[in-house]
Amino acid sequence: MAAIRAPLTEQIATAWQQVKAARTQGELEREWIWSSMLDRLLDRYCQGYR
């Protein structure tokens, strides 16, 4: 059975929280990974509203 995916807005909120947490903890690699994911999610979100 496939896992139920969170709505896009929830995924964006989670990614943003992870970016902030990584930045606070000084984890540069983790911050970069989550920032990249956040960029992709925001691109998908914007494409849905064009």
PDB file of N, CA and C in Angstrom:
ATOM      1  N   MET A   1       0.847  -1.182   0.000  1.00  0.00           N
ATOM      2  CA  MET A   1       0.000   0.000   0.000  1.00  0.00           C
ATOM      3  C   MET A   1       0.889   1.242   0.000  1.00  0.00           C
ATOM      4  N   ALA A   2       0.573   2.177  -0.856  1.00  0.00           N
ATOM      5  CA  ALA A   2       1.370   3.406  -0.976  1.00  0.00           C
ATOM      6  C   ALA A   2       1.102   4.327   0.211  1.00  0.00           C
ATOM      7  N   ALA A   3       2.144   4.986   0.627  1.00  0.00           N
ATOM      8  CA  ALA A   3       2.002   5.947   1.727  1.00  0.00           C
ATOM      9  C   ALA A   3       1.219   7.163   1.241  1.00  0.00           C
ATOM     10  N   ILE A   4       0.425   7.719   2.120  1.00  0.00           N
ATOM     11  CA  ILE A   4      -0.332   8.928   1.784  1.00  0.00           C
ATOM     12  C   ILE A   4       0.609  10.115   1.919  1.00  0.00           C
ATOM     13  N   ARG A   5       0.712  10.901   0.860  1.00  0.00           N
ATOM     14  CA  ARG A   5       1.603  12.064   0.875  1.00  0.00           C
ATOM     15  C   ARG A   5       0.897  13.260   1.486  1.00  0.00           C
ATOM     16  N   ALA A   6       1.658  14.025   2.217  1.00  0.00           N
ATOM     17  CA  ALA A   6       1.120  15.250   2.812  1.00  0.00           C
ATOM     18  C   ALA A   6       0.842  16.258   1.702  1.00  0.00           C
ATOM     19  N   PRO A   7      -0.150  17.119   1.888  1.00  0.00           N
ATOM     20  CA  PRO A   7      -0.395  18.172   0.906  1.00  0.00           C
ATOM     21  C   PRO A   7       0.862  19.020   0.708  1.00  0.00           C
ATOM     22  N   LEU A   8       0.961  19.618  -0.453  1.00  0.00           N
ATOM     23  CA  LEU A   8       2.150  20.388  -0.810  1.00  0.00           C
ATOM     24  C   LEU A   8       2.460  21.476   0.217  1.00  0.00           C
ATOM     25  N   THR A   9       1.437  22.147   0.715  1.00  0.00           N
ATOM     26  CA  THR A   9       1.693  23.213   1.693  1.00  0.00           C
ATOM     27  C   THR A   9       2.298  22.661   2.984  1.00  0.00           C
ATOM     28  N   GLU A  10       1.895  21.462   3.376  1.00  0.00           N
ATOM     29  CA  GLU A  10       2.484  20.839   4.569  1.00  0.00           C
ATOM     30  C   GLU A  10       3.932  20.450   4.310  1.00  0.00           C
ATOM     31  N   GLN A  11       4.215  19.962   3.105  1.00  0.00           N
ATOM     32  CA  GLN A  11       5.588  19.610   2.749  1.00  0.00           C
ATOM     33  C   GLN A  11       6.481  20.848   2.771  1.00  0.00           C
ATOM     34  N   ILE A  12       5.947  21.972   2.279  1.00  0.00           N
ATOM     35  CA  ILE A  12       6.702  23.232   2.281  1.00  0.00           C
ATOM     36  C   ILE A  12       6.979  23.672   3.720  1.00  0.00           C
ATOM     37  N   ALA A  13       5.961  23.603   4.570  1.00  0.00           N
ATOM     38  CA  ALA A  13       6.134  24.007   5.971  1.00  0.00           C
ATOM     39  C   ALA A  13       7.170  23.130   6.674  1.00  0.00           C
ATOM     40  N   THR A  14       7.127  21.834   6.418  1.00  0.00           N
ATOM     41  CA  THR A  14       8.089  20.915   7.026  1.00  0.00           C
ATOM     42  C   THR A  14       9.503  21.218   6.554  1.00  0.00           C
ATOM     43  N   ALA A  15       9.660  21.426   5.253  1.00  0.00           N
ATOM     44  CA  ALA A  15      10.989  21.729   4.711  1.00  0.00           C
ATOM     45  C   ALA A  15      11.525  23.028   5.310  1.00  0.00           C
ATOM     46  N   TRP A  16      10.677  24.036   5.437  1.00  0.00           N
ATOM     47  CA  TRP A  16      11.113  25.315   6.012  1.00  0.00           C
ATOM     48  C   TRP A  16      11.535  25.130   7.470  1.00  0.00           C
ATOM     49  N   GLN A  17      10.783  24.349   8.229  1.00  0.00           N
ATOM     50  CA  GLN A  17      11.152  24.078   9.625  1.00  0.00           C
ATOM     51  C   GLN A  17      12.502  23.371   9.699  1.00  0.00           C
ATOM     52  N   GLN A  18      12.747  22.449   8.787  1.00  0.00           N
ATOM     53  CA  GLN A  18      14.018  21.721   8.768  1.00  0.00           C
ATOM     54  C   GLN A  18      15.179  22.655   8.414  1.00  0.00           C
ATOM     55  N   VAL A  19      14.953  23.571   7.471  1.00  0.00           N
ATOM     56  CA  VAL A  19      15.993  24.548   7.111  1.00  0.00           C
ATOM     57  C   VAL A  19      16.339  25.397   8.332  1.00  0.00           C
ATOM     58  N   LYS A  20      15.309  25.902   9.013  1.00  0.00           N
ATOM     59  CA  LYS A  20      15.553  26.744  10.193  1.00  0.00           C
ATOM     60  C   LYS A  20      16.274  25.975  11.293  1.00  0.00           C
ATOM     61  N   ALA A  21      15.867  24.729  11.533  1.00  0.00           N
ATOM     62  CA  ALA A  21      16.500  23.922  12.581  1.00  0.00           C
ATOM     63  C   ALA A  21      17.963  23.642  12.243  1.00  0.00           C
ATOM     64  N   ALA A  22      18.230  23.297  10.993  1.00  0.00           N
ATOM     65  CA  ALA A  22      19.607  23.014  10.579  1.00  0.00           C
ATOM     66  C   ALA A  22      20.464  24.263  10.699  1.00  0.00           C
ATOM     67  N   ARG A  23      19.907  25.406  10.317  1.00  0.00           N
ATOM     68  CA  ARG A  23      20.645  26.673  10.406  1.00  0.00           C
ATOM     69  C   ARG A  23      20.965  26.999  11.864  1.00  0.00           C
ATOM     70  N   THR A  24      19.993  26.812  12.741  1.00  0.00           N
ATOM     71  CA  THR A  24      20.187  27.079  14.167  1.00  0.00           C
ATOM     72  C   THR A  24      21.278  26.187  14.754  1.00  0.00           C
ATOM     73  N   GLN A  25      21.315  24.940  14.298  1.00  0.00           N
ATOM     74  CA  GLN A  25      22.280  23.970  14.825  1.00  0.00           C
ATOM     75  C   GLN A  25      23.621  24.019  14.095  1.00  0.00           C
ATOM     76  N   GLY A  26      23.718  24.859  13.073  1.00  0.00           N
ATOM     77  CA  GLY A  26      24.971  24.999  12.340  1.00  0.00           C
ATOM     78  C   GLY A  26      25.305  23.820  11.446  1.00  0.00           C
ATOM     79  N   GLU A  27      24.287  23.074  11.013  1.00  0.00           N
ATOM     80  CA  GLU A  27      24.491  21.906  10.154  1.00  0.00           C
ATOM     81  C   GLU A  27      24.355  22.336   8.691  1.00  0.00           C
ATOM     82  N   LEU A  28      25.471  22.725   8.097  1.00  0.00           N
ATOM     83  CA  LEU A  28      25.445  23.299   6.755  1.00  0.00           C
ATOM     84  C   LEU A  28      24.959  22.322   5.693  1.00  0.00           C
ATOM     85  N   GLU A  29      25.429  21.077   5.748  1.00  0.00           N
ATOM     86  CA  GLU A  29      25.017  20.106   4.735  1.00  0.00           C
ATOM     87  C   GLU A  29      23.517  19.838   4.812  1.00  0.00           C
ATOM     88  N   ARG A  30      23.019  19.655   6.026  1.00  0.00           N
ATOM     89  CA  ARG A  30      21.582  19.424   6.209  1.00  0.00           C
ATOM     90  C   ARG A  30      20.774  20.642   5.760  1.00  0.00           C
ATOM     91  N   GLU A  31      21.266  21.829   6.064  1.00  0.00           N
ATOM     92  CA  GLU A  31      20.581  23.053   5.630  1.00  0.00           C
ATOM     93  C   GLU A  31      20.516  23.119   4.109  1.00  0.00           C
ATOM     94  N   TRP A  32      21.630  22.770   3.442  1.00  0.00           N
ATOM     95  CA  TRP A  32      21.671  22.807   1.982  1.00  0.00           C
ATOM     96  C   TRP A  32      20.683  21.812   1.386  1.00  0.00           C
ATOM     97  N   ILE A  33      20.648  20.604   1.943  1.00  0.00           N
ATOM     98  CA  ILE A  33      19.737  19.566   1.434  1.00  0.00           C
ATOM     99  C   ILE A  33      18.286  20.024   1.549  1.00  0.00           C
ATOM    100  N   TRP A  34      17.908  20.525   2.716  1.00  0.00           N
ATOM    101  CA  TRP A  34      16.524  20.954   2.914  1.00  0.00           C
ATOM    102  C   TRP A  34      16.204  22.224   2.130  1.00  0.00           C
ATOM    103  N   SER A  35      17.181  23.106   1.954  1.00  0.00           N
ATOM    104  CA  SER A  35      16.964  24.307   1.134  1.00  0.00           C
ATOM    105  C   SER A  35      16.687  23.919  -0.310  1.00  0.00           C
ATOM    106  N   SER A  36      17.414  22.936  -0.805  1.00  0.00           N
ATOM    107  CA  SER A  36      17.196  22.456  -2.174  1.00  0.00           C
ATOM    108  C   SER A  36      15.800  21.866  -2.318  1.00  0.00           C
ATOM    109  N   MET A  37      15.390  21.075  -1.334  1.00  0.00           N
ATOM    110  CA  MET A  37      14.052  20.495  -1.375  1.00  0.00           C
ATOM    111  C   MET A  37      12.995  21.592  -1.305  1.00  0.00           C
ATOM    112  N   LEU A  38      13.221  22.586  -0.452  1.00  0.00           N
ATOM    113  CA  LEU A  38      12.278  23.697  -0.332  1.00  0.00           C
ATOM    114  C   LEU A  38      12.149  24.437  -1.663  1.00  0.00           C
ATOM    115  N   ASP A  39      13.255  24.662  -2.342  1.00  0.00           N
ATOM    116  CA  ASP A  39      13.220  25.315  -3.656  1.00  0.00           C
ATOM    117  C   ASP A  39      12.356  24.526  -4.634  1.00  0.00           C
ATOM    118  N   ARG A  40      12.557  23.212  -4.681  1.00  0.00           N
ATOM    119  CA  ARG A  40      11.766  22.375  -5.601  1.00  0.00           C
ATOM    120  C   ARG A  40      10.284  22.419  -5.250  1.00  0.00           C
ATOM    121  N   LEU A  41       9.970  22.350  -3.961  1.00  0.00           N
ATOM    122  CA  LEU A  41       8.568  22.388  -3.537  1.00  0.00           C
ATOM    123  C   LEU A  41       7.919  23.726  -3.872  1.00  0.00           C
ATOM    124  N   LEU A  42       8.643  24.818  -3.656  1.00  0.00           N
ATOM    125  CA  LEU A  42       8.096  26.140  -3.978  1.00  0.00           C
ATOM    126  C   LEU A  42       7.899  26.308  -5.480  1.00  0.00           C
ATOM    127  N   ASP A  43       8.803  25.748  -6.279  1.00  0.00           N
ATOM    128  CA  ASP A  43       8.623  25.778  -7.735  1.00  0.00           C
ATOM    129  C   ASP A  43       7.343  25.051  -8.130  1.00  0.00           C
ATOM    130  N   ARG A  44       7.134  23.864  -7.558  1.00  0.00           N
ATOM    131  CA  ARG A  44       5.913  23.104  -7.854  1.00  0.00           C
ATOM    132  C   ARG A  44       4.674  23.881  -7.429  1.00  0.00           C
ATOM    133  N   TYR A  45       4.731  24.517  -6.274  1.00  0.00           N
ATOM    134  CA  TYR A  45       3.599  25.289  -5.764  1.00  0.00           C
ATOM    135  C   TYR A  45       3.271  26.440  -6.712  1.00  0.00           C
ATOM    136  N   CYS A  46       4.309  27.166  -7.149  1.00  0.00           N
ATOM    137  CA  CYS A  46       4.106  28.311  -8.044  1.00  0.00           C
ATOM    138  C   CYS A  46       3.576  27.876  -9.403  1.00  0.00           C
ATOM    139  N   GLN A  47       4.026  26.760  -9.912  1.00  0.00           N
ATOM    140  CA  GLN A  47       3.568  26.277 -11.213  1.00  0.00           C
ATOM    141  C   GLN A  47       2.080  25.957 -11.193  1.00  0.00           C
ATOM    142  N   GLY A  48       1.575  25.577 -10.043  1.00  0.00           N
ATOM    143  CA  GLY A  48       0.158  25.266  -9.926  1.00  0.00           C
ATOM    144  C   GLY A  48      -0.728  26.493  -9.961  1.00  0.00           C
ATOM    145  N   TYR A  49      -0.138  27.672  -9.799  1.00  0.00           N
ATOM    146  CA  TYR A  49      -0.922  28.904  -9.742  1.00  0.00           C
ATOM    147  C   TYR A  49      -0.645  29.838 -10.900  1.00  0.00           C
ATOM    148  N   ARG A  50      -0.041  29.321 -11.968  1.00  0.00           N
ATOM    149  CA  ARG A  50       0.199  30.155 -13.157  1.00  0.00           C
ATOM    150  C   ARG A  50      -0.963  30.085 -14.096  1.00  0.00           C
TER     151      ARG A  50
END
